[in-house]
PDB file of C-alpha atoms in Angstrom:
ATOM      1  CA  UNK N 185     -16.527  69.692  65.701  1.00 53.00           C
ATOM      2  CA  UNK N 186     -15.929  66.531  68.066  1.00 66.00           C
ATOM      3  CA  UNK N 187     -16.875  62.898  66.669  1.00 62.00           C
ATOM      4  CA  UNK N 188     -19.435  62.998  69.698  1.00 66.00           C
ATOM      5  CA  UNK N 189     -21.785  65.635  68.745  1.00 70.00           C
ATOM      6  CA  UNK N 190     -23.907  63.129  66.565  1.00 67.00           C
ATOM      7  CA  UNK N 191     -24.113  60.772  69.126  1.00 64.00           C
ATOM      8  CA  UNK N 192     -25.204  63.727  71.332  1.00 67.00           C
ATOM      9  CA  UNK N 193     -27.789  65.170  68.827  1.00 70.00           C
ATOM     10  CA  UNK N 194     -28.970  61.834  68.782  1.00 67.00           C
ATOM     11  CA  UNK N 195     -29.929  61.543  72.025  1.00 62.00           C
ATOM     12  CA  UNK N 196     -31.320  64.622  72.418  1.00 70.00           C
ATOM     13  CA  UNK N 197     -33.585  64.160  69.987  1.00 71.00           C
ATOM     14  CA  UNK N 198     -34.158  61.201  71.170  1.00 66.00           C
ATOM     15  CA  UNK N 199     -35.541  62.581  74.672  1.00 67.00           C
ATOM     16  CA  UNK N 200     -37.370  65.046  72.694  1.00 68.00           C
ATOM     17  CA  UNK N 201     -39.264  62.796  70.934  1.00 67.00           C
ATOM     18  CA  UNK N 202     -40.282  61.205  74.324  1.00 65.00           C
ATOM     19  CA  UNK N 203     -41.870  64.633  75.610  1.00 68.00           C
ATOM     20  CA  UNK N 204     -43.313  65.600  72.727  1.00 70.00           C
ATOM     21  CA  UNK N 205     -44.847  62.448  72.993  1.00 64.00           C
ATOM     22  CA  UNK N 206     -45.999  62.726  76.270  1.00 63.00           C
ATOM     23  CA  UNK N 207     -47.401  65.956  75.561  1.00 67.00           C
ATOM     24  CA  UNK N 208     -49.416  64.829  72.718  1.00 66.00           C
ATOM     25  CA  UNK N 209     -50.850  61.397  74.020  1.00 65.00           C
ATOM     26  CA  UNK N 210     -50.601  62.096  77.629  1.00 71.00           C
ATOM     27  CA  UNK N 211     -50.318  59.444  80.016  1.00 75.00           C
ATOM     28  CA  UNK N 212     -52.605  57.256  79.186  1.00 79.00           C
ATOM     29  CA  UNK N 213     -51.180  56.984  75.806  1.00 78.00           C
ATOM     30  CA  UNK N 214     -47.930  55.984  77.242  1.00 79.00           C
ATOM     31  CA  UNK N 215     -50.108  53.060  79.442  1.00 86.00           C
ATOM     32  CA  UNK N 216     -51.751  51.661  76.672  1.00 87.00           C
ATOM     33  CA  UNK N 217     -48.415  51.713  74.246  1.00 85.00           C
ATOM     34  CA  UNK N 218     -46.691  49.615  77.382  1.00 88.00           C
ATOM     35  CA  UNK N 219     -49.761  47.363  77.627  1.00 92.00           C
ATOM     36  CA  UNK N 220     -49.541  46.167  74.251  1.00 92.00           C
ATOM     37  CA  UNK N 221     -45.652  45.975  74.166  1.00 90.00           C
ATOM     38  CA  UNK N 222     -45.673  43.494  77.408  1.00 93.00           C
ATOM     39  CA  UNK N 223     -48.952  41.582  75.489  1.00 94.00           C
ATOM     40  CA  UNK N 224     -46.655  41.242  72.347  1.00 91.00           C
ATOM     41  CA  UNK N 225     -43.837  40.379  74.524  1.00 92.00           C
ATOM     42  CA  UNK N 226     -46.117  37.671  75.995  1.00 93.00           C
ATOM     43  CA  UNK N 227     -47.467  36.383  72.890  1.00 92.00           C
ATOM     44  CA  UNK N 228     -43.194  36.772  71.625  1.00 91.00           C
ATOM     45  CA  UNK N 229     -42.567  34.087  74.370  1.00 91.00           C
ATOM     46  CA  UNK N 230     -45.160  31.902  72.977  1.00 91.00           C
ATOM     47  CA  UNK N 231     -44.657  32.192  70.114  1.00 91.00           C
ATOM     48  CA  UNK N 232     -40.616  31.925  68.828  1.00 90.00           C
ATOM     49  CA  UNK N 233     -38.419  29.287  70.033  1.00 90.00           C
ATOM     50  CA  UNK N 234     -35.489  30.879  71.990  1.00 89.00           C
ATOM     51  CA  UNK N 235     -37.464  33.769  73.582  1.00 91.00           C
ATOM     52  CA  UNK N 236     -38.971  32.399  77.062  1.00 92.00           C
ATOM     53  CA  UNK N 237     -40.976  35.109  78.936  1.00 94.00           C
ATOM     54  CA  UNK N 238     -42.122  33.702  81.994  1.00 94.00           C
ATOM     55  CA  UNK N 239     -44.913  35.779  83.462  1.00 94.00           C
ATOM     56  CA  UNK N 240     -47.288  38.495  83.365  1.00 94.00           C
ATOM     57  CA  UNK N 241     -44.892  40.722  85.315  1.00 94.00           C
ATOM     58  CA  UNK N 242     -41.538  39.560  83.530  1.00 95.00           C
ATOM     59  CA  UNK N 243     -43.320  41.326  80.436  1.00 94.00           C
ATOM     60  CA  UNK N 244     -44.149  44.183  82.164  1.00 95.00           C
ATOM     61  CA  UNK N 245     -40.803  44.747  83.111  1.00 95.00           C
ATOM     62  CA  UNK N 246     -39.632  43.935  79.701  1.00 94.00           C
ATOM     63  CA  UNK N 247     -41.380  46.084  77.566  1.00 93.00           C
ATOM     64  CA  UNK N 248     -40.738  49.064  79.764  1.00 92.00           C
ATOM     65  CA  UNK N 249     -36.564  47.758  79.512  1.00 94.00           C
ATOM     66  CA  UNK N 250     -36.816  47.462  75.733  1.00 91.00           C
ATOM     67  CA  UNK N 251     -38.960  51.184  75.450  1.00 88.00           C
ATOM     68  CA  UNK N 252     -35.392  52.532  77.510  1.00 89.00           C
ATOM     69  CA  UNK N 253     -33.638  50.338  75.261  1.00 90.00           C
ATOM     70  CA  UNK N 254     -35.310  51.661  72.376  1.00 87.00           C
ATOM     71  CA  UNK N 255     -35.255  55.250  73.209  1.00 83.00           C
ATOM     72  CA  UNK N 256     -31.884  55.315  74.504  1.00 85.00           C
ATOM     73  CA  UNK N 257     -29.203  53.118  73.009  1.00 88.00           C
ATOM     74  CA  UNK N 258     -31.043  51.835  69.502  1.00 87.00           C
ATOM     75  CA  UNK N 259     -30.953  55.321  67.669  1.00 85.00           C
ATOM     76  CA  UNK N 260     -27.081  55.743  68.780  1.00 86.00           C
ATOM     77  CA  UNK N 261     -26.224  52.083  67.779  1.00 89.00           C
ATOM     78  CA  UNK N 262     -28.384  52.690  64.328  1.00 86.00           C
ATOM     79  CA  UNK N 263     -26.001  56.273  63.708  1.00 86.00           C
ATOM     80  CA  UNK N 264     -23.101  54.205  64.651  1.00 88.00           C
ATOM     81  CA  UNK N 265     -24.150  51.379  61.714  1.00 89.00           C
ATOM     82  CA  UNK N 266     -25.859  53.671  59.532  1.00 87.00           C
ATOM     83  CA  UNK N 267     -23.056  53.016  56.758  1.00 88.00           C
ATOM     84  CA  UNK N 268     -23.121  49.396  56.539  1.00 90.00           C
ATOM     85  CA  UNK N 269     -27.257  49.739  57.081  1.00 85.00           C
ATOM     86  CA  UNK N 270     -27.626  51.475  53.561  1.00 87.00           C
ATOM     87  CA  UNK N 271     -25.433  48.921  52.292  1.00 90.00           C
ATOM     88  CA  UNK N 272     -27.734  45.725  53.831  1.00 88.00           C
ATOM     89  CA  UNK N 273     -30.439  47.949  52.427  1.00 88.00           C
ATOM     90  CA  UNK N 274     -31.891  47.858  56.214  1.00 83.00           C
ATOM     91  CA  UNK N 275     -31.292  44.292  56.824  1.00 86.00           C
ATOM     92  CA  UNK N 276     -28.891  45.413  59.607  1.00 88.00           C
ATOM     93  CA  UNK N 277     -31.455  46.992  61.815  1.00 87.00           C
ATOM     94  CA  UNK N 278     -32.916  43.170  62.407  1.00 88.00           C
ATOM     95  CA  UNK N 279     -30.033  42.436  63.814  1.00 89.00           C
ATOM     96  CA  UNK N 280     -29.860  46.108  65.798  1.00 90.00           C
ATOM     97  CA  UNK N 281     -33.077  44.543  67.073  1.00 89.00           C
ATOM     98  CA  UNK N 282     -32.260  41.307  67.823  1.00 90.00           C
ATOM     99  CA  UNK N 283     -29.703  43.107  70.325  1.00 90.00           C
ATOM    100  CA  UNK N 284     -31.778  45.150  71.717  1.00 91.00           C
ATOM    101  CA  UNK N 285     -34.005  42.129  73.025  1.00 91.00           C
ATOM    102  CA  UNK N 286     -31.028  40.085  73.879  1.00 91.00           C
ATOM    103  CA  UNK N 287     -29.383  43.112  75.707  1.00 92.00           C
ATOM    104  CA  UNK N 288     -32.691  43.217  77.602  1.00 92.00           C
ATOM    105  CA  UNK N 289     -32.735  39.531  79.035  1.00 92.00           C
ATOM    106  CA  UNK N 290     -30.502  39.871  81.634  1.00 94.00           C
ATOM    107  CA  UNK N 291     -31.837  43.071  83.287  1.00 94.00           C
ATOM    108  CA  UNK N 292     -35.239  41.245  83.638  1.00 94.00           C
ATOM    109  CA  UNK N 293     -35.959  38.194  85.710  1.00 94.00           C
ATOM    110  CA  UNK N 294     -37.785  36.144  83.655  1.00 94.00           C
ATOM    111  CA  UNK N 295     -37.327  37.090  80.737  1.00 94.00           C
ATOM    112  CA  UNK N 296     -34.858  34.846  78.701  1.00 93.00           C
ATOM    113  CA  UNK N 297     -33.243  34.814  75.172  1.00 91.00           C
ATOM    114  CA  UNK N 298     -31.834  31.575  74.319  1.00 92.00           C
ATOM    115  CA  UNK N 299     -30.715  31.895  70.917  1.00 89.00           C
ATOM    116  CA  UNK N 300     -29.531  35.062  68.929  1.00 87.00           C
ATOM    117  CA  UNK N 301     -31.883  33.028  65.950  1.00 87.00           C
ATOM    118  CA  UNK N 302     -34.551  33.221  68.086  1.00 87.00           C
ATOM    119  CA  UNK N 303     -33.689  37.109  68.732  1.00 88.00           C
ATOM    120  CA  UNK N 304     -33.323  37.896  64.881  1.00 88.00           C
ATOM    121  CA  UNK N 305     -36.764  36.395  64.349  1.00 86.00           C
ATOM    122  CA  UNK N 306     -38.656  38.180  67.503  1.00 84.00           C
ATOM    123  CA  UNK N 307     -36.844  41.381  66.776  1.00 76.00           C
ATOM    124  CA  UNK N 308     -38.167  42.002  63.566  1.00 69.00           C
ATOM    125  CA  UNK N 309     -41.067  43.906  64.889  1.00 56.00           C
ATOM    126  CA  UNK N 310     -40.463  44.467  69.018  1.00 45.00           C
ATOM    127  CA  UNK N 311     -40.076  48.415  68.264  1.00 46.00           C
ATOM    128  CA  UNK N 312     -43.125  48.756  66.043  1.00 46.00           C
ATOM    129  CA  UNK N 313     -45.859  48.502  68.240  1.00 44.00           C
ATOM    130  CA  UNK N 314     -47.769  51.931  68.761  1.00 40.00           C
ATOM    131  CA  UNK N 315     -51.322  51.955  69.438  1.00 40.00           C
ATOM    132  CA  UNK N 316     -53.409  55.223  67.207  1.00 39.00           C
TER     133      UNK N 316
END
């Protein structure tokens, strides 16, 4: 068995998850879930000090970076931590999140993270949003 299967079987379930998905809600499912991520995103930048997102479009672009994000790298980096996850009782995937947001900042212009603090406090619910 090589130590990469998991990682594998992670992210193929990963991209199954996204069809199946896509079966079930359709399209316009998928719109509406990325028009309420870059509206949280926008109300994110508003809101928490250390998060600065500055335009319409700059969310846009970041909530369809963090779904990649999200879909992609999170459930390998959560495998890869899942030890010392059960032993912060979950605490750790704030800060899983918190990385995700501040890995996200550079790929998008205009969107900005300032402080890991301000990270930690925006990522506690940047992945949660799903609309029905």
């Amino acid at each position: 068995m090589s130590l990469l299967r998991p990682i594998r079987d992670t992210w193929s379930t990963s991209v199954g998850v996204a069809r199946e998905r896509l079966h079930v809600g359709g399209k316009r499912r998928i719109l509406l879930d990325w028009l309420v991520q870059a509206a949280v995103l926008l109300l994110v930048g508003n809101i928490v000090p250390g998060i600065l997102v500055s335009s319409i479009g700059a969310a846009l672009i970041g909530a369809v970076v963090l779904g990649l994000l999200n879909a992609l790298v999170r459930p390998v980096i959560i495998l890869l931590t899942l030890p010392l996850n059960v032993v912060t009782v979950g605490l750790l995937s704030l800060v899983v999140n918190a990385m995700m947001l501040t890995l996200a900042a550079p790929l998008v212009p205009g969107f900005e993270v300032t402080s890991f603090a301000g990270a930690f406090a925006a990522g506690g619910d940047d992945h949660d949003v799903h609309v029905g």
